[in-house]
Coordinates of C-alpha atoms and ligand atoms in Angstrom, one line a residue:
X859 CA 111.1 88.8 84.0
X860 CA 109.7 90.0 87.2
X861 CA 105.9 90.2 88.3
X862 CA 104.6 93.0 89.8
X863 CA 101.6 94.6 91.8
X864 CA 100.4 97.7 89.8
X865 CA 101.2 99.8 92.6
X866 CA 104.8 98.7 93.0
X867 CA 105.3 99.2 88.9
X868 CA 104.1 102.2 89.6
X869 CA 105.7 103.9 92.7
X870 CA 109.0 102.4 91.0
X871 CA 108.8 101.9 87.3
X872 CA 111.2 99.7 85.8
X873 CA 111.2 101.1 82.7
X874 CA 112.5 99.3 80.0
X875 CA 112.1 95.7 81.4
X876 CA 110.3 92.8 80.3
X877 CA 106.9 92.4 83.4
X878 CA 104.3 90.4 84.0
X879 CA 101.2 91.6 85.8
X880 CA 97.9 90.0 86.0
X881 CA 94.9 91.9 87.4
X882 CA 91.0 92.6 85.5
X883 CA 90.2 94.9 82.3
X884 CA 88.2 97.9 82.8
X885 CA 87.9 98.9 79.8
X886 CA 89.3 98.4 75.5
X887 CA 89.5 100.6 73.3
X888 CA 90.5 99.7 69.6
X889 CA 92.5 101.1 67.2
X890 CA 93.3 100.8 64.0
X891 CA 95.3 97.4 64.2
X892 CA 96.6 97.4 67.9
X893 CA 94.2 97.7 71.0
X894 CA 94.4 99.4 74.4
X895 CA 93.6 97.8 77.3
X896 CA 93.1 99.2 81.0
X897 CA 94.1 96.6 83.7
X898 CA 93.4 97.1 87.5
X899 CA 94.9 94.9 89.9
X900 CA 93.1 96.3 93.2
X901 CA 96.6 97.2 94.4
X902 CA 95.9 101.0 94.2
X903 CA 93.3 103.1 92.5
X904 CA 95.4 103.5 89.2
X905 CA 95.1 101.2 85.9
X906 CA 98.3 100.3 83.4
X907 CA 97.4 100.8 80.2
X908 CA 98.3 97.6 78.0
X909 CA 99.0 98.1 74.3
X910 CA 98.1 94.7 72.4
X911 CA 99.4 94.9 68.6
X912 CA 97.5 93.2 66.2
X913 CA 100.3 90.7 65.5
X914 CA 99.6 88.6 68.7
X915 CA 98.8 85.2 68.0
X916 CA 95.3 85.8 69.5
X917 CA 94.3 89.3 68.8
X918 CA 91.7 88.6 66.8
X919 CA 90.3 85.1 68.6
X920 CA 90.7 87.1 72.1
X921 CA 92.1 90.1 72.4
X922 CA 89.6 91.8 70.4
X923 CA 86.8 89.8 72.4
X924 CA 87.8 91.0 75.8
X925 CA 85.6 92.9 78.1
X926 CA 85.2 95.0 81.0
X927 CA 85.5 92.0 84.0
X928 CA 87.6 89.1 82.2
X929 CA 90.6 88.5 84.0
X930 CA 94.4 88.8 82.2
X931 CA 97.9 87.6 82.7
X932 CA 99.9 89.8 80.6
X933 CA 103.9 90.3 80.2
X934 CA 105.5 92.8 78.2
X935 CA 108.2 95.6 78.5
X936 CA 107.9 98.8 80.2
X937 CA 107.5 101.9 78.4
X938 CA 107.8 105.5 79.3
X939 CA 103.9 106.5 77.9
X940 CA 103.7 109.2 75.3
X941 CA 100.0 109.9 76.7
X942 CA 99.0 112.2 78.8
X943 CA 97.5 110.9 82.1
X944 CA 99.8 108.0 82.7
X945 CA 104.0 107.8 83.0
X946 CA 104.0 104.5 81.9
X947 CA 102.6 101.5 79.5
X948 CA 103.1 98.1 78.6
X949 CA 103.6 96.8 74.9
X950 CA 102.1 93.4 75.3
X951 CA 104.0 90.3 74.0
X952 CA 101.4 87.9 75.3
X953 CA 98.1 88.1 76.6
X954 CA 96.0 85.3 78.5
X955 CA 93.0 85.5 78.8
X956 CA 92.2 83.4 82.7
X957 CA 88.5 84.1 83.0
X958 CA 86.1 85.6 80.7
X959 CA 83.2 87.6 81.9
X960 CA 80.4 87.6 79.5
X961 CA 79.5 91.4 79.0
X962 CA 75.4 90.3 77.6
X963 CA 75.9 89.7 81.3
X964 CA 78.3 91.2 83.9
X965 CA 76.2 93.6 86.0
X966 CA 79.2 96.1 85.9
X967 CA 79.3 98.6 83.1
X968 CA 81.3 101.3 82.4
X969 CA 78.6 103.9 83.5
X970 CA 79.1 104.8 87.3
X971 CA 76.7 103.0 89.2
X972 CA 74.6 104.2 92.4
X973 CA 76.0 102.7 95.8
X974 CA 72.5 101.9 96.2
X975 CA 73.0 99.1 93.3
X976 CA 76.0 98.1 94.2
X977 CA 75.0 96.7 97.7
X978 CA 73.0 94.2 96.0
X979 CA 75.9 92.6 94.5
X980 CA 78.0 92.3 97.3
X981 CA 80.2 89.8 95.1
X982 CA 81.4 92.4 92.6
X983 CA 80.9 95.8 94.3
X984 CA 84.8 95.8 95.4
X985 CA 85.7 96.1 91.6
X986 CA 84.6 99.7 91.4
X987 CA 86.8 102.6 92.2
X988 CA 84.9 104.0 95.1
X989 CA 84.9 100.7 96.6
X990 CA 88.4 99.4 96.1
X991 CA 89.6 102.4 97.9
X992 CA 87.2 101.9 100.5
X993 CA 88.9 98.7 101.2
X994 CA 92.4 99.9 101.1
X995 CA 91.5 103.0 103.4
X996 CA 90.0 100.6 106.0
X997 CA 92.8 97.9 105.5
X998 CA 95.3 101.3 106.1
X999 CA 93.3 102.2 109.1
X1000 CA 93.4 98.8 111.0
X1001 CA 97.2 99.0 110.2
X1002 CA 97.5 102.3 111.9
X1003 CA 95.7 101.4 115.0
X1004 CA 97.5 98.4 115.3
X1005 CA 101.0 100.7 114.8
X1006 CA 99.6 103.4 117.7
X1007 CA 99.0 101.4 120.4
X1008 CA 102.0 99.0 119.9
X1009 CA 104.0 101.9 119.8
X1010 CA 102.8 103.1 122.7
X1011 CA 103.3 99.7 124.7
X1012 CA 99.7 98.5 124.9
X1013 CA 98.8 94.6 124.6
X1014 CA 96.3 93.6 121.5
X1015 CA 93.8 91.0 123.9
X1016 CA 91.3 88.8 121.8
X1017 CA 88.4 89.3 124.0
X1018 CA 85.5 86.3 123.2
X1019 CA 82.9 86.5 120.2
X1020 CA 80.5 84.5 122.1
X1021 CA 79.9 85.9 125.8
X1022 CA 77.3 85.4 128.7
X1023 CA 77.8 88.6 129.2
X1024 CA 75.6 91.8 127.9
X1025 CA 78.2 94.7 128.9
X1026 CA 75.7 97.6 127.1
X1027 CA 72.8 96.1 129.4
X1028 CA 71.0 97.1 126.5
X1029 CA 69.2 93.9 125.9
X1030 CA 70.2 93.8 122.2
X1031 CA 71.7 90.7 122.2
X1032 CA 72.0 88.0 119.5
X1033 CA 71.5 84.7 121.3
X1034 CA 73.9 81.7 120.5
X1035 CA 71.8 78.6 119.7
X1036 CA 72.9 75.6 118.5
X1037 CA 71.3 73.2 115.4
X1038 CA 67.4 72.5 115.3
X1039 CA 67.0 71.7 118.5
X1040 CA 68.2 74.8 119.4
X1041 CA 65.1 76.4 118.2
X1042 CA 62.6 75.5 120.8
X1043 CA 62.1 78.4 123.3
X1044 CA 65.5 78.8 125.5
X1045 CA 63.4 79.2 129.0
X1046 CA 65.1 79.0 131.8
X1047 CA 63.7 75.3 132.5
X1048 CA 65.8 73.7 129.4
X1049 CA 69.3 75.9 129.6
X1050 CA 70.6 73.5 130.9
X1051 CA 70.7 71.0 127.9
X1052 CA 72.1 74.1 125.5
X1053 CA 75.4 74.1 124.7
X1054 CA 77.1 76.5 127.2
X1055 CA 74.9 75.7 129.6
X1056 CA 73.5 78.6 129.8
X1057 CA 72.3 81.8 128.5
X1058 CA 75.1 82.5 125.8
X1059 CA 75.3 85.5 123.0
X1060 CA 77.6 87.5 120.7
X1061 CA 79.1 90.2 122.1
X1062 CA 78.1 93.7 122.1
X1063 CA 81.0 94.9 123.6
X1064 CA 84.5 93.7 124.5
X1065 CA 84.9 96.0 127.3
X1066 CA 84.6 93.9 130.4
X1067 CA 87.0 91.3 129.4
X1068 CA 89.4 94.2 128.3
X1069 CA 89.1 95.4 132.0
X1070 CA 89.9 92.0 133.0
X1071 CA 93.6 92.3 131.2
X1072 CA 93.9 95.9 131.9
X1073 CA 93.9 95.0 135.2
X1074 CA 97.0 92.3 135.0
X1075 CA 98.7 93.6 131.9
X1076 CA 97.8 97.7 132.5
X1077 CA 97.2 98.9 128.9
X1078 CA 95.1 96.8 126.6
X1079 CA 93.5 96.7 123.2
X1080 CA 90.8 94.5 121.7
X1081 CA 89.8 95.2 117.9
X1082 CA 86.9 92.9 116.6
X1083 CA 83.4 92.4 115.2
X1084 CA 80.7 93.4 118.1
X1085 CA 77.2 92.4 117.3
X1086 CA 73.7 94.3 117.6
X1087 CA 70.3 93.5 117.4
X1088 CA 69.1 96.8 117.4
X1089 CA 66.0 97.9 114.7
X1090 CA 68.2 100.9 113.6
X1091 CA 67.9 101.2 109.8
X1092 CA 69.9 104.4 109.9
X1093 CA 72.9 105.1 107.6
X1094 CA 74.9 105.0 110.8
X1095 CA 74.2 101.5 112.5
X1096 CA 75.1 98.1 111.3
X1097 CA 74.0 94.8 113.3
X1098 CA 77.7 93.9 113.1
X1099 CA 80.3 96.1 113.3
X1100 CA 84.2 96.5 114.4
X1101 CA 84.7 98.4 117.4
X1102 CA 88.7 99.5 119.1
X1103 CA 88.5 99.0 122.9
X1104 CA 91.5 100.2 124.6
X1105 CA 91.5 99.7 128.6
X1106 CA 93.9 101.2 130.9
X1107 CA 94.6 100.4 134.6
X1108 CA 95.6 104.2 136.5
X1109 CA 94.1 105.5 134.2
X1110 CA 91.3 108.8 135.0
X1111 CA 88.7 110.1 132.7
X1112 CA 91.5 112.7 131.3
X1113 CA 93.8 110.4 131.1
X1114 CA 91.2 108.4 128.2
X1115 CA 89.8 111.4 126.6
X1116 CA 93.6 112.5 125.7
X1117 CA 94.5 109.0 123.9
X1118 CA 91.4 108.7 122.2
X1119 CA 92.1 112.7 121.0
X1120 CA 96.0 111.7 119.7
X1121 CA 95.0 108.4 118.4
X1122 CA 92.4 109.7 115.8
X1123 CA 94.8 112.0 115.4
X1124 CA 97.4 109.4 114.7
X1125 CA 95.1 107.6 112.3
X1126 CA 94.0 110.6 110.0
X1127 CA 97.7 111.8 109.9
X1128 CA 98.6 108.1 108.5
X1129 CA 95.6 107.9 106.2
X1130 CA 96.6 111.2 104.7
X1131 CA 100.3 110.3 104.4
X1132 CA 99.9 106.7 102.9
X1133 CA 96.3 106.9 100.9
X1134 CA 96.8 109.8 99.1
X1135 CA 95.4 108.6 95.9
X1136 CA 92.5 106.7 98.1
X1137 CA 91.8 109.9 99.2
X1138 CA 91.9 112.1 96.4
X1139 CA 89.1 109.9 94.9
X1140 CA 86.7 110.5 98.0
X1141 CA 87.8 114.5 98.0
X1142 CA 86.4 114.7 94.4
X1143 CA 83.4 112.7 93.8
X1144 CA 82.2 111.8 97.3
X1145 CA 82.8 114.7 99.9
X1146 CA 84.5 117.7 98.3
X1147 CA 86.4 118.8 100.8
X1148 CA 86.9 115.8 102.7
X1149 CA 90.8 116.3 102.7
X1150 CA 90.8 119.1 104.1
X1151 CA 88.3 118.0 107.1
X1152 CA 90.6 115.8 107.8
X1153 CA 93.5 118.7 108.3
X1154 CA 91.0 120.9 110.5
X1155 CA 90.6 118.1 112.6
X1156 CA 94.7 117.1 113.3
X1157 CA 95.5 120.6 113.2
X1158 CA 92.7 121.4 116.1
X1159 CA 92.2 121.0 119.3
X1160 CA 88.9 118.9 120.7
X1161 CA 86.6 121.1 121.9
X1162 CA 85.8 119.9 125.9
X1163 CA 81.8 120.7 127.6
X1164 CA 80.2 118.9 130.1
X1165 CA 76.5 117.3 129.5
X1166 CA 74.8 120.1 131.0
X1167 CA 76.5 122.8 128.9
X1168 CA 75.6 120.7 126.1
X1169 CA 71.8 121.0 126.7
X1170 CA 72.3 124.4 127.5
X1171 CA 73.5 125.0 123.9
X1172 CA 70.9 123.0 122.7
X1173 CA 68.3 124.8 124.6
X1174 CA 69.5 128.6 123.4
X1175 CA 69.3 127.5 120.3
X1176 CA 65.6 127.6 119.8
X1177 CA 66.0 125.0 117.4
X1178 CA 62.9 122.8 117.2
X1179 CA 64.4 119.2 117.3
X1180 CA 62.4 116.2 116.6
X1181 CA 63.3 114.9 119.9
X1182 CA 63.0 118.0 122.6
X1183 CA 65.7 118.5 125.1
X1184 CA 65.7 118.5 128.5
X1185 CA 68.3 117.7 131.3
X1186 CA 68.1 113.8 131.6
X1187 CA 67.3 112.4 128.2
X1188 CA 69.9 111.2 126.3
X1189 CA 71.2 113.3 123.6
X1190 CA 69.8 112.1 119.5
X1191 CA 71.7 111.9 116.7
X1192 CA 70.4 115.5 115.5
X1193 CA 71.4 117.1 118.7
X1194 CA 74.8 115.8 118.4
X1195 CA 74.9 117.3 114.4
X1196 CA 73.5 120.4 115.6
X1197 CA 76.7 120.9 118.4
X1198 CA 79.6 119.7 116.7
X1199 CA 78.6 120.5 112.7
X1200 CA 76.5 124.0 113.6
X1201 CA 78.3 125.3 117.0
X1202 CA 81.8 124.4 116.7
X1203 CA 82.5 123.0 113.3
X1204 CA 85.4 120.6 115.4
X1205 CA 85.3 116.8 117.2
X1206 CA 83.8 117.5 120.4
X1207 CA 84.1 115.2 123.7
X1208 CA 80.9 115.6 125.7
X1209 CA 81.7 114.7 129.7
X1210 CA 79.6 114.0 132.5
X1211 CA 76.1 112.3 131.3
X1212 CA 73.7 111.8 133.8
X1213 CA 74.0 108.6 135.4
X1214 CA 70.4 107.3 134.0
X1215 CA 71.1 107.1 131.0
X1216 CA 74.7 105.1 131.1
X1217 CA 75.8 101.8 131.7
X1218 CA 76.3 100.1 135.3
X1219 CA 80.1 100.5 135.1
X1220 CA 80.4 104.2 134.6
X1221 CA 81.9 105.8 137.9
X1222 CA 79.3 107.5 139.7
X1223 CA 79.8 111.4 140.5
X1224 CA 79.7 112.2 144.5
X1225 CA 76.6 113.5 144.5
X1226 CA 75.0 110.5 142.4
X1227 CA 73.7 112.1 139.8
X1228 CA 76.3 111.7 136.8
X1229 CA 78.7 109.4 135.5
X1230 CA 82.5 109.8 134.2
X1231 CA 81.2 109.3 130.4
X1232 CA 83.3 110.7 127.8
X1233 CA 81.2 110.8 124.0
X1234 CA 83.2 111.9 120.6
X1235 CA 81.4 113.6 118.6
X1236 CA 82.3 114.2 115.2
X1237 CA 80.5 116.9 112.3
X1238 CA 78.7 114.5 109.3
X1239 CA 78.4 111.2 112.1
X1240 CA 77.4 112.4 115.5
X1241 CA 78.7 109.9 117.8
X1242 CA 82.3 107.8 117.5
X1243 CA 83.6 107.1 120.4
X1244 CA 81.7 106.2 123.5
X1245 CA 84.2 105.7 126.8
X1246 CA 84.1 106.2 130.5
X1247 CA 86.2 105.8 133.4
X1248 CA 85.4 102.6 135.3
X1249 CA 83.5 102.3 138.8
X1250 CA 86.4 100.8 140.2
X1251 CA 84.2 101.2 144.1
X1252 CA 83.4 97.9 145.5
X1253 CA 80.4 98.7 147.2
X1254 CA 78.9 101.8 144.7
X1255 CA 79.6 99.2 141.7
X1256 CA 77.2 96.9 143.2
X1257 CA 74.9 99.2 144.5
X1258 CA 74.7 100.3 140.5
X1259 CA 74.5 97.1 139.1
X1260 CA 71.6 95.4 141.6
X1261 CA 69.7 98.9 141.0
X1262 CA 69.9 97.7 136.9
X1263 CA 68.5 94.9 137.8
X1264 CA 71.7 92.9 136.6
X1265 CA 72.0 89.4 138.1
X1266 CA 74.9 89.9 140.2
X1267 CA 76.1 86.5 140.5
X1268 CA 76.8 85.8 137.3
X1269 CA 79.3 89.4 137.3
X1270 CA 81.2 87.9 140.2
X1271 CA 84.1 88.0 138.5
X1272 CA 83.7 91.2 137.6
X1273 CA 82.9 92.7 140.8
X1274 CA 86.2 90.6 142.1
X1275 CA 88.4 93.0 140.3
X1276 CA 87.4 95.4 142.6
X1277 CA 88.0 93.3 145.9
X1278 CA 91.9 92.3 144.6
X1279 CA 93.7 94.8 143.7
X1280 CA 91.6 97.5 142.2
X1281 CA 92.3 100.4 140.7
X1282 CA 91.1 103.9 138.7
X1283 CA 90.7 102.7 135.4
X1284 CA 89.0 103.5 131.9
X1285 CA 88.7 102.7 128.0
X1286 CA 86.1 103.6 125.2
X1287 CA 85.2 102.1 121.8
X1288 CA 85.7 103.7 118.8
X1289 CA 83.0 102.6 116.1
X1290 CA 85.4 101.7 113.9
X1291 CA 83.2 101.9 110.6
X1292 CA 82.1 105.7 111.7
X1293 CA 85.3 106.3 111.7
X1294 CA 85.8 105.0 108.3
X1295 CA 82.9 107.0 107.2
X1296 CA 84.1 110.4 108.5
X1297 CA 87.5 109.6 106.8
X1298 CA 86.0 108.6 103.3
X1299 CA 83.0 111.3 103.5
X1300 CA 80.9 108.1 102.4
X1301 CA 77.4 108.8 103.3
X1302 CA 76.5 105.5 104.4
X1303 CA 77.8 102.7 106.7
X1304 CA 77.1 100.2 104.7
X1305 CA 80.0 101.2 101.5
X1306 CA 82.3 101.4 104.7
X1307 CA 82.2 97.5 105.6
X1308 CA 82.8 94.7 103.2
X1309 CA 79.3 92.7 104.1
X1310 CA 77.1 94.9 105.6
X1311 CA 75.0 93.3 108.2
X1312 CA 71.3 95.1 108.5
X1313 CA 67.9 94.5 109.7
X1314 CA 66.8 92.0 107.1
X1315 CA 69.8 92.3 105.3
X1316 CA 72.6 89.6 105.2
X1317 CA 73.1 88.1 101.7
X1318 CA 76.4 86.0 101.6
Ligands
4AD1081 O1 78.9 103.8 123.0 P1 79.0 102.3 122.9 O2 77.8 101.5 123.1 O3 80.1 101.9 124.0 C1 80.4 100.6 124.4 O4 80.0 99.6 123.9 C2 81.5 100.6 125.5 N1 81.4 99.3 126.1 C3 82.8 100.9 124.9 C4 83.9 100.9 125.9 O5 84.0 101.8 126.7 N2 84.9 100.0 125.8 O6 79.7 101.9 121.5 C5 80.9 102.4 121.2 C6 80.9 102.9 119.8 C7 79.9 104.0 119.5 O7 80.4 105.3 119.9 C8 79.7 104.0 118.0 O8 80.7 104.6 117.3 C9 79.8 102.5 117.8 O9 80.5 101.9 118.9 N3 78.5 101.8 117.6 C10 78.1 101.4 116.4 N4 78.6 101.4 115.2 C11 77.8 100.9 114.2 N5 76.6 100.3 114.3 C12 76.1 100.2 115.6 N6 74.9 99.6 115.7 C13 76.8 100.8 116.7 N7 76.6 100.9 118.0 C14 77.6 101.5 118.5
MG1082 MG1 77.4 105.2 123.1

């Protein structure tokens, strides 16, 4: 007698046999004398169906009391089903019960709930459909990143949590403090009794310790949980999120836009292939369509235009955005819709921003005026991936980063990777949950991360 995941029985039934599988009921439905029973496991979207006859020794003191919630061990043999719907059933010889879940109580019914609900019970939410296959997509896509770059030679660096260095410049930093004592005001008179030292936060970015790597080990990866303090209650930004940063050493502008281009590719291909049942459940009750999205976008080529021609689209359309356009400011979430959902219906990589509006370690055109910035753009999100080539320019770097009014001492090791051995390099961060949401069509970010992190929002 073997045990099994639902999705192994499945995939292979060994019909026939004597299994045990243990997993949650969803639902029970009684008959006269015997009782169906719906187990999930969270191994895949489908349920077994359990047939308990009335002659188990606890039909009647359990079986017939179980509800939607209570846990089960069950063992039984493996029947070819005569029902529609399913290939497969067990006829129970035992049943134990492991946990009950008292239905007068348990918040989840059989009604579909609104994801609205769910998010305040981030404890249970990952027993419903939607979000189980949330789960496994995401679990899926981490797997496939991972595959790409290994396949393609590139070394997985764990760049630090905790930095004293704000990469974005952004000043949306969550400072590290430690205890009580940490809570007095950090001015710059008493750093020097906190723990690092000095000033220390979470990171916002993992870039400039990537480029640290890229520069010994040439192509580089860091995957991990980046942190913001930014106000944005938008269904796009989380305070922490996951963000991919791959770095490369020789590496040009081209040279990044055309792996980030094949690796979401690569991801969407492997999503499609492996989460097909996942999938199906998103392309019928949360973006119709979504599937087939997912094609247009393998099956097209990204569509290329600098900044410039990117406000010239904006202005010809006449469109009255909220924010108004004009060569300089940077581009809003409804400018970036408009382009890729309304003008070319495809990802779209917009190059060349103006250098006022980027970081310090974009490369700077010749003229001065823009920077090697690369943004993905994708229809339903807007913004994906943000990436740049590198200043990689001694001199211009530090011209750049004393006119940001960054503390240049403290980047010293930064600025000595262009004094030994420097070279054209580049990277960009994927916003790893944005890209979960344009592959589930979910509307939100937060059904796309386990324990969303908001504004005023961080529950358990
Ligand atoms: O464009 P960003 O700020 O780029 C960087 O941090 C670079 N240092 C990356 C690099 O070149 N290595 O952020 C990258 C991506 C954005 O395109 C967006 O998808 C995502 O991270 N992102 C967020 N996702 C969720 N919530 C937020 N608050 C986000 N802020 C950025
Ligand atoms: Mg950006």
């Amino acid at each position: 007698m073997a045990s099994y995941r639902i999705a192994a029985l499945l995939k292979e039934p060994p019909t026939g046999q004597k299994v045990i599988i243990t997993g949650w009921i969803r639902t029970r439905r009684d008959a006269s004398g015997f009782s169906f029973l719906e187990i999930n496991d969270g191994s895949c979207l489908a349920n077994v169906q359990v047939i308990a006859e009335g002659t188990l020794d606890n039909y009647e003191k359990e079986v017939k009391k179980l509800s939607t919630g209570c846990s089960v061990e069950i063992s039984g043999v493996l029947k070819d089903s005569p029902a529609k719907g399913q290939s497969v059933e067990i006829l129970a010889d035992s049943i134990v019960v492991v946990g009950w879940a008292d239905p007068e109580h348990y918040p989840l019914q059989k009604k579909r709930h609104s994801f609205e609900f769910l998010r305040e019970i981030p404890h249970l939410r990952p027993r419903t459909n939607a979000l189980g296959c949330v789960a496994r997509v995401r679990s899926r896509m981490c797997h496939s990143i991972q595959q790409f770059f290994h396949q393609k030679g590139f070394v997985q660096i764990h760049t630090p949590v905790i930095t004293t260095s704000d990469c974005e410049g952004a000043g949306e930093m969550f400072q590290v403090i430690t205890g009580l004592e940490g809570q007095k005001q950090l001015d710059s008179k008493n750093l020097h009794k906190e723990f690092f030292g000095r000033r220390a936060g979470l990171t916002v970015s993992g870039q400039l310790q990537a480029e640290v790597y890229a520069q010994a080990l040439g192509s580089v990866y860091t995957f991990g949980p980046t942190f913001r303090a930014e106000n944005s209650n938008t269904s796009r930004h989380l305070a922490e999120f996951w963000m991919l940063e791959p770095e490369m050493a020789f590496c040009d502008l081209f040279c990044n836009m055309k792996l980030a281009e094949e690796m979401l590719k690569y991801i969407l291909a492997d999503v499609l292939e492996n989460c097909y049942e996942d999938m199906e459940l998103f392309n019928r009750f949360v973006e119709k369509g979504v599937v087939d999205k997912l094609r247009h976008v393998i099956d097209n080529d990204f569509i290329h235009i600098s900044y410039t021609e990117a406000v010239e689209k904006l202005l010809e359309s006449k469109k009255n955005f909220e924010y108004p356009v004009s060569w300089g400011v940077d581009l809003q979430s409804e400018h970036e819709r408009y382009l890729t959902e309304q003008v070319y219906q495809l990802p779209l990589i917009v190059t060349d921003y103006p250098a006022s509006i980027k970081p310090f370690y974009m490369r700077v055109s010749d003229d001065g005026t823009t920077v090697a910035a690369m943004d993905i753009l994708v229809p339903g999100i807007g913004e994906i991936v943000g990436g740049s080539q590198r200043e990689e320019r001694y001199d211009i770097l530090l011209g750049r980063m004393q006119n940001s009014g960054i503390e240049t001492d403290e980047y010293q090791w930064y600025l000595d990777l262009r004094k030994y051995g420097t070279t054209p390099h580049s990277g960009f961060g994927l916003g790893f949950e944005r890209l979960v949401q344009f592959v589930t069509g979910m509307a939100n970010i937060r059904e796309v991360i386990p324990f969303p992190r908001t504004p005023g929002f961080a529950p358990c």
